[in-house]
Coordinates of C-alpha atoms and ligand atoms in Angstrom, one line a residue:
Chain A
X1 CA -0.7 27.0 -13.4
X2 CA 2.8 27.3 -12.9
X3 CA 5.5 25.0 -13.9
X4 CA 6.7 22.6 -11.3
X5 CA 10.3 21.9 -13.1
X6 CA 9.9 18.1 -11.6
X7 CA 10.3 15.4 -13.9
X8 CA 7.7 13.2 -12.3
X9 CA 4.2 14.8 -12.8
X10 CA 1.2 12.5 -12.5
X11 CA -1.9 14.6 -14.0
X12 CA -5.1 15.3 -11.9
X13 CA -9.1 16.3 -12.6
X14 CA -9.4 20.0 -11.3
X15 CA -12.8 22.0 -11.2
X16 CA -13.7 25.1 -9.7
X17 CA -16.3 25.9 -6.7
X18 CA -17.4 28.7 -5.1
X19 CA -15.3 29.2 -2.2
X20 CA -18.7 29.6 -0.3
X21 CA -19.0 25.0 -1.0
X22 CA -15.5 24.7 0.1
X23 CA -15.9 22.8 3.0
X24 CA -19.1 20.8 2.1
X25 CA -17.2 20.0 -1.1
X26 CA -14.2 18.6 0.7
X27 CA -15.9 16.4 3.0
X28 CA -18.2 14.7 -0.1
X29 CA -14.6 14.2 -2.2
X30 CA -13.0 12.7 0.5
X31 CA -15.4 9.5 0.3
X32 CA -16.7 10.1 -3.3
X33 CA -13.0 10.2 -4.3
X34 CA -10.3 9.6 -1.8
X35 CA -6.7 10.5 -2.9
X36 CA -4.4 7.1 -2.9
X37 CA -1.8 7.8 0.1
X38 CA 1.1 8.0 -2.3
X39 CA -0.3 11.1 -3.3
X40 CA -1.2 12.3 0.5
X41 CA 1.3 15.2 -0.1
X42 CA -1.1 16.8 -2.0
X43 CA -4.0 19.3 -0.9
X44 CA -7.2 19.2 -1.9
X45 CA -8.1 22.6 -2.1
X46 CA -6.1 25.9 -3.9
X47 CA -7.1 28.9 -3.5
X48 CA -6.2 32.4 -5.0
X49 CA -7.5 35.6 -5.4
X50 CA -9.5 34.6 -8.8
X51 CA -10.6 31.0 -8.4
X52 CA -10.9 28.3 -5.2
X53 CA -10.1 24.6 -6.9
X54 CA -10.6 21.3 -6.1
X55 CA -8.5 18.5 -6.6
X56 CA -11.0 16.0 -8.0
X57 CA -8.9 12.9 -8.8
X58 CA -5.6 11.1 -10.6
X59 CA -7.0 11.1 -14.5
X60 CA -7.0 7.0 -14.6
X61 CA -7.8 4.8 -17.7
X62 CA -10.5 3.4 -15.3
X63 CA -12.5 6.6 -14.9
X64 CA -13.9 8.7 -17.5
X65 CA -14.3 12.5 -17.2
X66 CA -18.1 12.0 -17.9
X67 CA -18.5 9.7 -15.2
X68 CA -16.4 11.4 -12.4
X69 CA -18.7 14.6 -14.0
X70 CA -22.0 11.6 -13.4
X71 CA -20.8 10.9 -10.0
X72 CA -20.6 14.6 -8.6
X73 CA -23.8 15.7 -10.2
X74 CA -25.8 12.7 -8.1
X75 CA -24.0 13.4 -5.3
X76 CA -25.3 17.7 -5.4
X77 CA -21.7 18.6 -6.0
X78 CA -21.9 22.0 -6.7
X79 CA -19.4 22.9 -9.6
X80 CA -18.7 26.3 -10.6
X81 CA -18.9 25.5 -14.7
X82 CA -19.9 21.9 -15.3
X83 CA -16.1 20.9 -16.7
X84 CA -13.3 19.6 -15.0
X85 CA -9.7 20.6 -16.3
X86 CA -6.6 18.7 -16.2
X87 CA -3.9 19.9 -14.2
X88 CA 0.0 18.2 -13.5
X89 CA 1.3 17.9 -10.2
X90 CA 4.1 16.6 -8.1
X91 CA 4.0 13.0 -7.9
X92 CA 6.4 12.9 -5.1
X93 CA 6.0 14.6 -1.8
X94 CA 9.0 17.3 -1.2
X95 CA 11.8 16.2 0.6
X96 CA 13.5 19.5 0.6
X97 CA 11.8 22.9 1.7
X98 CA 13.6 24.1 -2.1
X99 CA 11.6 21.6 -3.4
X100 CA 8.5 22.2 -1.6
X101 CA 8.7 26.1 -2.9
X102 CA 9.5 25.0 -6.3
X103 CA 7.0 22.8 -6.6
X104 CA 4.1 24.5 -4.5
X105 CA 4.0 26.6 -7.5
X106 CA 1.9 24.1 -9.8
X107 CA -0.6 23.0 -6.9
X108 CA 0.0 23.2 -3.1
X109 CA 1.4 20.2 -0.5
X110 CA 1.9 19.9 2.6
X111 CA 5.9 19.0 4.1
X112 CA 7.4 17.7 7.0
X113 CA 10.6 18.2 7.8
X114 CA 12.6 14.9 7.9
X115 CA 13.5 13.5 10.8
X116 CA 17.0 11.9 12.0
X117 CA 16.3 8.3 12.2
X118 CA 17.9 7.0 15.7
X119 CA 20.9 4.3 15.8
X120 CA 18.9 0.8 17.1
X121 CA 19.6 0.0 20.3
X122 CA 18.4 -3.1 22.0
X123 CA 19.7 -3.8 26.0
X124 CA 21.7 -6.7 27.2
X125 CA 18.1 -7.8 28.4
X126 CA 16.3 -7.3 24.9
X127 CA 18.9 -9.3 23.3
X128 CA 18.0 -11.9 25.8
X129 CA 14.4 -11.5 25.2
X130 CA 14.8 -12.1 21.2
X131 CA 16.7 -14.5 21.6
X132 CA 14.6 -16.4 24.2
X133 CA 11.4 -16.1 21.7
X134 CA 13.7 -17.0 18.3
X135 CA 14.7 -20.3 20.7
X136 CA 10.8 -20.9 21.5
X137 CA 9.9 -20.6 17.4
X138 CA 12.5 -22.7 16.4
X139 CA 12.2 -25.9 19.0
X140 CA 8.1 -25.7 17.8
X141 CA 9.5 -25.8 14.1
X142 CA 11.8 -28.9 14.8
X143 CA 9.1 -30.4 16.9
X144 CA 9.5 -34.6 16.6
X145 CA 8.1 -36.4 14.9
X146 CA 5.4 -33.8 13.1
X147 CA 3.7 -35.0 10.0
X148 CA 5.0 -36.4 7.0
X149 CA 6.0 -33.8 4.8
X150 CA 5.5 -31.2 7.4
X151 CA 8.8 -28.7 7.0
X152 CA 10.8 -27.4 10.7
X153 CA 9.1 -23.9 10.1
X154 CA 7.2 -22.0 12.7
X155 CA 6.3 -18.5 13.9
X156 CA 5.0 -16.7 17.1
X157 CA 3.3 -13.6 17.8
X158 CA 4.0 -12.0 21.2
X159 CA 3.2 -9.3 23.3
X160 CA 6.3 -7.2 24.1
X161 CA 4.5 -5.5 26.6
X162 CA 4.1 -8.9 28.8
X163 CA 5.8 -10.9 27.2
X164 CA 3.1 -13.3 26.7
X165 CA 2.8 -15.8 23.7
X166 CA -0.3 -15.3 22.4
X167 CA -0.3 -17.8 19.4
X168 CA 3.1 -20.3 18.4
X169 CA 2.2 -22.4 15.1
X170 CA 4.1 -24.5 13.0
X171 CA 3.6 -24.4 9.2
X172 CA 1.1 -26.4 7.4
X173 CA 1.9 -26.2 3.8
X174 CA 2.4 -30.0 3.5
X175 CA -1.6 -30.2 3.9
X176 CA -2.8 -26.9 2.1
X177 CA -0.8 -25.1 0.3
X178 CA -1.4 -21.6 1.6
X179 CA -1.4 -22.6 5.7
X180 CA 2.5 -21.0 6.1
X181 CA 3.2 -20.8 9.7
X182 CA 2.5 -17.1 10.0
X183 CA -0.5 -17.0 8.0
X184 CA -1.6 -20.0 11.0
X185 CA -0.4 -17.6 13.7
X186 CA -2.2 -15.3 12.4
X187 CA -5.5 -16.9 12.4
X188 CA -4.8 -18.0 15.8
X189 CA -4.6 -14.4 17.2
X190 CA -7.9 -14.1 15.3
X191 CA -9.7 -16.9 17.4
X192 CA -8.2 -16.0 20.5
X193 CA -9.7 -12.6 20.2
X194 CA -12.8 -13.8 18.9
X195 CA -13.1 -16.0 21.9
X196 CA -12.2 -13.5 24.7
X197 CA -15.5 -11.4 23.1
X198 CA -17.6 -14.4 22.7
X199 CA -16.3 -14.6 26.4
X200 CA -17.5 -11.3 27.5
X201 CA -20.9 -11.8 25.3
X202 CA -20.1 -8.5 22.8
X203 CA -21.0 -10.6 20.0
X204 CA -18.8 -9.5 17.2
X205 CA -21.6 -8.1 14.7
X206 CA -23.4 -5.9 17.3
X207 CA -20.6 -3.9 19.0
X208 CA -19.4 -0.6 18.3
X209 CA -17.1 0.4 15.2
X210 CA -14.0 2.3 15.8
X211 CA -13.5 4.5 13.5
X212 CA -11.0 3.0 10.7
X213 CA -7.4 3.8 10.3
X214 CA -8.2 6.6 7.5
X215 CA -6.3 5.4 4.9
X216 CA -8.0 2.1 4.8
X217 CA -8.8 1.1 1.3
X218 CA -10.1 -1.8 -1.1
X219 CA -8.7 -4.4 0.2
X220 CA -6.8 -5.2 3.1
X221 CA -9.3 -3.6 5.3
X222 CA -8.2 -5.4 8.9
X223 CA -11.5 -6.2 11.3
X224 CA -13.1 -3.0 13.1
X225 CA -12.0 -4.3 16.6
X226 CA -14.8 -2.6 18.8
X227 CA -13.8 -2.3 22.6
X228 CA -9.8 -2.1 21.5
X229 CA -10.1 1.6 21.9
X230 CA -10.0 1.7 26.3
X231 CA -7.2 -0.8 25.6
X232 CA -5.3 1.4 23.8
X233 CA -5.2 -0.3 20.3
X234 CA -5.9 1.3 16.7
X235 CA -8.4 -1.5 15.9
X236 CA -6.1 -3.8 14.0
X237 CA -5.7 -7.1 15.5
X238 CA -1.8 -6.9 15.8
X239 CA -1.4 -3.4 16.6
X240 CA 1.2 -3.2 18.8
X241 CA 2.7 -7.0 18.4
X242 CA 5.8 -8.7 17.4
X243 CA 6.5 -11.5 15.1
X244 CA 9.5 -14.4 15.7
X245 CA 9.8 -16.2 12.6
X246 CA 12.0 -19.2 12.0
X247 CA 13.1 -17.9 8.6
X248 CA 12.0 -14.9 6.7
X249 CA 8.4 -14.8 5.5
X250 CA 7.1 -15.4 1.5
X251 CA 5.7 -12.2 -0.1
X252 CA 1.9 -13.8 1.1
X253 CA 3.1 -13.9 4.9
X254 CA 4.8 -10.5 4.9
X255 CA 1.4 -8.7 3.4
X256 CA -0.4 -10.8 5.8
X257 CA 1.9 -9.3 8.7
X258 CA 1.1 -5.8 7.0
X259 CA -2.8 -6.4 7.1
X260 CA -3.1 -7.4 10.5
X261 CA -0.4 -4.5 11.4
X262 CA 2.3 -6.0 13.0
X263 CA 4.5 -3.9 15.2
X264 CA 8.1 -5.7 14.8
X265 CA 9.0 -8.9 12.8
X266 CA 12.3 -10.8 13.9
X267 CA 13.3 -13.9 12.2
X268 CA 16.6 -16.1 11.5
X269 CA 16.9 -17.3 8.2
X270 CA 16.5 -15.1 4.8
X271 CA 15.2 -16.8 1.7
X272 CA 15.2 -16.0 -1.8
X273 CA 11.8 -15.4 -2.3
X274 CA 11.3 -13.3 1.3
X275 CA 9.1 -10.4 1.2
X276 CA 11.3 -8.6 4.1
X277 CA 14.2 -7.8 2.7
X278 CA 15.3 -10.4 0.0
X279 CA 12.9 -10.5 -3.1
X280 CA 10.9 -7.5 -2.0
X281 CA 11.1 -5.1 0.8
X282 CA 7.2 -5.2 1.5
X283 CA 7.7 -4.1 5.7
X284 CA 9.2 -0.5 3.8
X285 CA 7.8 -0.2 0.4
X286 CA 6.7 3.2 -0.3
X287 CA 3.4 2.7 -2.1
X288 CA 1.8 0.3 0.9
X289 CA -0.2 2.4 3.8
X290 CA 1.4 0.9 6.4
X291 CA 5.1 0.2 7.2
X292 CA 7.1 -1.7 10.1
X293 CA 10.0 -3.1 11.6
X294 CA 12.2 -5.9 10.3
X295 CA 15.2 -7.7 12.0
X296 CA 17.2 -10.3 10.6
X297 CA 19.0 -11.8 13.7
X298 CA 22.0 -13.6 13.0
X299 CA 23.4 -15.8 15.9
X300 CA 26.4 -18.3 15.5
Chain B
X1 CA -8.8 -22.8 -24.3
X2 CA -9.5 -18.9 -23.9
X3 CA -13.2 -18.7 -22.4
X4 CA -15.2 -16.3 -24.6
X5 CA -16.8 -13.0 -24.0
X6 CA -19.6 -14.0 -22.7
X7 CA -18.4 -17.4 -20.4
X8 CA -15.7 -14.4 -18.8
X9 CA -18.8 -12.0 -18.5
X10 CA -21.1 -14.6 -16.9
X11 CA -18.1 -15.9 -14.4
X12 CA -17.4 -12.2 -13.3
X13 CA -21.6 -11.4 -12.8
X14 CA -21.3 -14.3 -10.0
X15 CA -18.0 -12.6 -8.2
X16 CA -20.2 -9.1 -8.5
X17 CA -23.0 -10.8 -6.6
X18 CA -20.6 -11.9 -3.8
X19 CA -19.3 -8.2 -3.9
X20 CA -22.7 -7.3 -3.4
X21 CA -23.4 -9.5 -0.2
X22 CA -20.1 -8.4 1.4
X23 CA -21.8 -5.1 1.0
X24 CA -24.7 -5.8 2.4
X25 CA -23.0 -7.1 5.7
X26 CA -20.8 -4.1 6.0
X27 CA -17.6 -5.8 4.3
X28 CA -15.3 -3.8 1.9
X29 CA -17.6 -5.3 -1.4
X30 CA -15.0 -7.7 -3.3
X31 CA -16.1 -11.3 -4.4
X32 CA -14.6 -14.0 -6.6
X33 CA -15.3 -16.9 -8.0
X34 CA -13.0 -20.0 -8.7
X35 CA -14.0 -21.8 -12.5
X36 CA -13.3 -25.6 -13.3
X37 CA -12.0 -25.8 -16.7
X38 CA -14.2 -22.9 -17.6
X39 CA -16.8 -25.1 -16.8
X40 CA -18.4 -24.4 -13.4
X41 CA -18.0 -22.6 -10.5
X42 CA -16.9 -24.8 -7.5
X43 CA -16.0 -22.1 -5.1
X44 CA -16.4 -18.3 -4.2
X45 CA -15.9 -16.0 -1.6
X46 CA -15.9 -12.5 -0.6
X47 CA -14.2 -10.3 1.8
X48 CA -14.7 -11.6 5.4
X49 CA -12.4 -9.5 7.6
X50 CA -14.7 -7.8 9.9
X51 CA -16.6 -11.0 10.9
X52 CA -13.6 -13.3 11.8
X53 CA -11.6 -10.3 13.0
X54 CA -8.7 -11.2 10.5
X55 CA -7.1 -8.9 8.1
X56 CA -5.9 -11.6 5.5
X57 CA -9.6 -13.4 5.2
X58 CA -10.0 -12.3 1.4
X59 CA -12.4 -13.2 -0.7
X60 CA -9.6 -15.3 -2.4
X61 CA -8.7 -16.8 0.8
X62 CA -12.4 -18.0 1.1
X63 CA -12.7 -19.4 -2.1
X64 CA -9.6 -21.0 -1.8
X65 CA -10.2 -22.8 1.6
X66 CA -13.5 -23.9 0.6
X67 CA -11.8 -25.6 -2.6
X68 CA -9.2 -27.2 -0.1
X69 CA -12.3 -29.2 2.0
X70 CA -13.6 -30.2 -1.0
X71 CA -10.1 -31.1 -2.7
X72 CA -10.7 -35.2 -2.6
X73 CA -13.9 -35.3 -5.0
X74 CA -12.9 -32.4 -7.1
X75 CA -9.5 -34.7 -7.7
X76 CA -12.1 -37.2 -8.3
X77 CA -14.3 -35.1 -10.9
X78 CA -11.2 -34.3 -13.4
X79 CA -9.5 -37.7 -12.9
X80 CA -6.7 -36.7 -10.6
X81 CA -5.0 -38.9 -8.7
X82 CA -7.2 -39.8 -5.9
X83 CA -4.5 -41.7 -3.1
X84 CA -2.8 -39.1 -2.4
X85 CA -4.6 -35.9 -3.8
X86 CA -2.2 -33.2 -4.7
X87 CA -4.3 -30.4 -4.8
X88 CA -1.8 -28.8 -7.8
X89 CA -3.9 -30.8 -10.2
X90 CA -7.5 -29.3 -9.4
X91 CA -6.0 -25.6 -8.9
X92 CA -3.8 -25.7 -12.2
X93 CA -7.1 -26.5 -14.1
X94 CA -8.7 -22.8 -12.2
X95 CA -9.5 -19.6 -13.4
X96 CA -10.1 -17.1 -10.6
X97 CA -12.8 -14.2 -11.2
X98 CA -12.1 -11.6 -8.7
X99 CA -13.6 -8.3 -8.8
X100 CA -10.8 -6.3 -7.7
X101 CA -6.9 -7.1 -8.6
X102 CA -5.9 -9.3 -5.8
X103 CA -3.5 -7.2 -3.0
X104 CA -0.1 -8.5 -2.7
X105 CA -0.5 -11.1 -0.2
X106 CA -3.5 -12.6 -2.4
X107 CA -1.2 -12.5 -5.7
X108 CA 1.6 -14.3 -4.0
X109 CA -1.5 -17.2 -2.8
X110 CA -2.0 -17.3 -6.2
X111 CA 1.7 -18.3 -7.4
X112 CA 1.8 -20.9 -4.2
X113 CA -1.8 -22.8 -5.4
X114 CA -0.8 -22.8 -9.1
X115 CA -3.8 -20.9 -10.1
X116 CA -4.2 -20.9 -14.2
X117 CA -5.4 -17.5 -14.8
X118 CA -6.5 -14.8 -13.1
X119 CA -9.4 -12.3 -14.8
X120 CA -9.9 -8.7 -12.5
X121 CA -12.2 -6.2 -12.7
X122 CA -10.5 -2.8 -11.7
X123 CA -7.1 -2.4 -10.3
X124 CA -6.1 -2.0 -6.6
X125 CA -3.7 0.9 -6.3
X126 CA -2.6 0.5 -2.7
X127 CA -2.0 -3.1 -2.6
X128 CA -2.5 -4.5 -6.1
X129 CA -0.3 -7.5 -6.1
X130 CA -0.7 -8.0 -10.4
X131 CA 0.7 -4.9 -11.8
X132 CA 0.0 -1.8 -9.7
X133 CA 2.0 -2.0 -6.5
X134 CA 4.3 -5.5 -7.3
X135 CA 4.4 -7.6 -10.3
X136 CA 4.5 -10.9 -8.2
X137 CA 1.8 -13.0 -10.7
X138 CA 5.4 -12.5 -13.1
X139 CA 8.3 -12.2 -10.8
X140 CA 10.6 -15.0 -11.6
X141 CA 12.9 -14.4 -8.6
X142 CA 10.7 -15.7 -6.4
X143 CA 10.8 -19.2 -7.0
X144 CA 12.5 -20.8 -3.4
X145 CA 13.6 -24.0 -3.7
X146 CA 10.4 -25.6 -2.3
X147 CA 8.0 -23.5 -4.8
X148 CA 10.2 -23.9 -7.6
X149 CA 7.2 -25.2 -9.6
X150 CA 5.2 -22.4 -8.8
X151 CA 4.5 -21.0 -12.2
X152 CA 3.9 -17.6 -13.2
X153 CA 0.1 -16.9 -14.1
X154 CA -1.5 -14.5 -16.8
X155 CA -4.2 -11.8 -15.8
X156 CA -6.4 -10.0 -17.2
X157 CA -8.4 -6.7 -16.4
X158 CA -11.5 -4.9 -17.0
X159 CA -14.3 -7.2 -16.8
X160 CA -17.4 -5.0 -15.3
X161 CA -14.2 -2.6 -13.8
X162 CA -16.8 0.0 -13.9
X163 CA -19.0 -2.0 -11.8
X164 CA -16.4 -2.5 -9.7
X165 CA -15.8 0.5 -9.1
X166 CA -18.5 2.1 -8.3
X167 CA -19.3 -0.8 -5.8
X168 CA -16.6 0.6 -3.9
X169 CA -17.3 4.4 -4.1
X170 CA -20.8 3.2 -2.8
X171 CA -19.4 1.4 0.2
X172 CA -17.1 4.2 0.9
X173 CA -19.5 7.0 1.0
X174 CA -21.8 5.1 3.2
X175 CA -19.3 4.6 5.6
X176 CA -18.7 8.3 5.5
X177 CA -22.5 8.9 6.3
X178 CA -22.5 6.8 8.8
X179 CA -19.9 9.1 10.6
X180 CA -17.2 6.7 9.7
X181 CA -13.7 8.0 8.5
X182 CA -12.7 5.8 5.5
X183 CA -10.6 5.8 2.6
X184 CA -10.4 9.4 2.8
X185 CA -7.7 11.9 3.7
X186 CA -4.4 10.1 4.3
X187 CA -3.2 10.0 7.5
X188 CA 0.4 11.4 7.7
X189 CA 2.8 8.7 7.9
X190 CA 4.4 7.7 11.0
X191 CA 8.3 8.5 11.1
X192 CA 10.0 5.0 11.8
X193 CA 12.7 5.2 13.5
X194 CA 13.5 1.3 13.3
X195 CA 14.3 0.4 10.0
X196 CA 17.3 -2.4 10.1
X197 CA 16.6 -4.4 6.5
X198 CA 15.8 -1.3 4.1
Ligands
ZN401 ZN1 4.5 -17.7 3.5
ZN402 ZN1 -5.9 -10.0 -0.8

């Protein structure tokens, strides 16, 4: 193997096939052993002149080289010699084609050219439009009277595409501790759409799965939404939606805006303990599989 | 008072079976259970996402809301205040069982219900919320002035991780049999162009 000269390596299980089980082999490791997207950079397969490898997996302290060895053998994975080897590899995708040749040279990625990221520009009549939504969220989070102990915070989820409101909650916390306005909006875009299929009599555990995002794992897995494909959706239940939050969201509402995919998220006030920008960055962080849009609008 | 081997073992068996019956109705296969002064269990849950077409119904979540409809007797049970119920006292009493580390959103619950401990069987790299993606079960900065009495909580790993595990490896190659892409092969990453707060 040759030497990568990159200071971050993370070491992986390689064994050896005959080139002939390539692409049965592939297929099986892709469920028996998917790759975590943080190392998506990474391919699969090498293959020279001698040998045709197979990245197998990251070496873990959770998985044993007997058991990954276990799991291949019930599975009919055909190895070349029953041993896996351990092999270091570029932790980080390239981000320079110098890069990419340098470190190609200990196991193959794949690099995309970087792209010029475009100055925002919103219209006199998106301003307008923001600001008209931010005005909605934060009349519904000073509401009179609202319950004792209930705190002016609120948040919407809107269609940009018509405009329309499709859920506008204010927060709960004051009567359980985890119902934060968004994580209320949330559920309310959940009923809504479990309604309009209730509606239309495609009961929700007979129709048709969409194929997942493919980088869906353990947890976070957001519903299979079933007929979402002639409407244009990916199957997650805020694909293509915006949030307007009275202030920025905890660390527990901006993951919940990750799960459920959430195209844009605008909101007034920052906290302390924000997840969008303040204690974390969780809209941009480059471990999590999904990333989106956050605006802090600041009006006098 | 550190529950022994064997009350930790027996409390993580009953988050495996929920695991198991997330499973068997086509959920990603995580459970938990919620312990009384390592006592009882008085709730669990599992992974509900596909059936109430919500990303953030965890099996945390579950457990969590069914706790919160029973909050007035279970104040009752350990001698809480029962006028006004503050459901701080029942939670900080709570161990959770969960068989996978809890993702971020889940982790940050955690911190906001005062949870005691939290006990995991194997870690979540993509979203783990105690130690692989954040640290926010230990992250001091985010106590807001409203949670400033959300206190940090311990965790520990490893119980039936290998279990775990493979419940998940089962789940994901059935879904490829079935014809279904799954965790596999990461999709490239869409280029964002909008990125204001970075
Ligand atoms: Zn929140
Ligand atoms: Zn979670």
């Amino acid at each position: 193997m040759g030497k990568c000269n990159n200071s971050e390596e993370v070491d992986v299980f390689v064994a050896q096939i005959d080139p002939k089980e390539a692409s049965a082999s592939l297929k099986m490791l892709g469920s028996l052993f998917p790759l975590p997207e943080s190392l998506g950079h990474l391919k699969r397969i090498r293959k020279d002149a001698q040998q045709t490898s197979l990245l197998i997996t990251q070496t873990s302290d959770q998985i044993t080289q007997d058991s990954i060895l276990s799991i291949l053998e019930n599975n009919n994975f055909k190895l070349k010699d029953n041993t896996l080897s351990i092999a270091k590899v570029s932790k980080y995708p390239p981000v320079t084609r110098e890069q990419l040749n340098e470190w190609k040279a200990c196991w193959p990625m794949s690099f995309h050219e970087p792209r010029k990221e475009a100055p925002i520009e919103f219209t006199d009549s998106d301003l307008t439009e923001i600001e008209g939504f931010l005005d909605l969220v934060n009349t519904t989070a000073n509401d009179a009277p609202g319950s004792k102990g209930q705190l002016s915070i609120a948040a919407a989820i809107i269609d940009p595409k018509t405009s329309q409101v499709i859920s506008v909650c204010r927060d709960n916390r004051h009567r359980h501790p985890l119902q934060h306005a968004v994580m209320q909006a949330i559920a309310a875009v959940a009923e809504k759409e479990r309604e309009r299929r209730e509606s239309k009599s495609d009961p929700v555990t007979t129709r048709k799965r969409k194929s997942l995002d493919s980088d869906e794992s353990v947890i976070g897995n957001a519903p299979y939404l079933g007929d979402s494909e002639d409407e244009g959706g990916d199957g997650y239940l805020c694909t293509g939606l915006d949030a307007y939050l009275s202030r920025e969201p905890c660390a527990m509402c901006s993951m919940a805006l990750l799960h459920s995919r959430i195209r844009r998220v605008f909101y007034e006030e920052p906290r302390k303990d924000g997840g969008l920008g303040s204690a974390y960055k969780i809209h941009v962080h480059p471990n999590l599989n999904h990333k989106f849009a956050a605006f802090r609008i600041e009006r006098k | 008072m550190e529950p022994s081997t064997e009350d930790k073992e027996k409390w993580m068996q009953g988050a495996l079976t929920l695991a198991e019956e997330a499973f068997q109705v086509g959920e990603v296969p995580v459970g938990c259970v919620i312990v009384l002064n390592n006592s009882r269990i008085i709730a669990s849950g599992r992974n509900k996402t596909n059936e109430t077409l919500n990303g953030t119904r965890h099996a945390e979540f579950e457990a969590i809301d069914s706790i919160m409809s029973n909050i007035t007797s279970l104040a009752k049970e350990i001698g809480a205040n029962t006028d006004s119920v503050n459901p701080f006292d029942v939670f900080s009493k709570c161990d959770l069982y969960v068989t996978v580390e809890p993702c971020l959103m889940c982790a940050s619950a955690l911190r906001h219900i005062r949870i005691r401990k939290v006990y995991f069987g194997c870690g979540n790299e993509r979203f783990g919320g105690c130690g692989s993606v954040l640290n926010i079960h230990q992250d001091l900065s985010i106590c807001s002035v409203e949670n400033k009495d959300e206190p940090t909580y311990e965790v520990e790993s490893g119980i039936f991780k290998e279990e775990a595990i493979m419940m998940l490896r089962r789940f994901y190659l059935r879904e490829n049999e079935r014809g279904v892409p799954s965790a596999p092969n990461p999709k490239k990453k869409n280029n964002r162009i909008l990125k204001p707060i970075e």
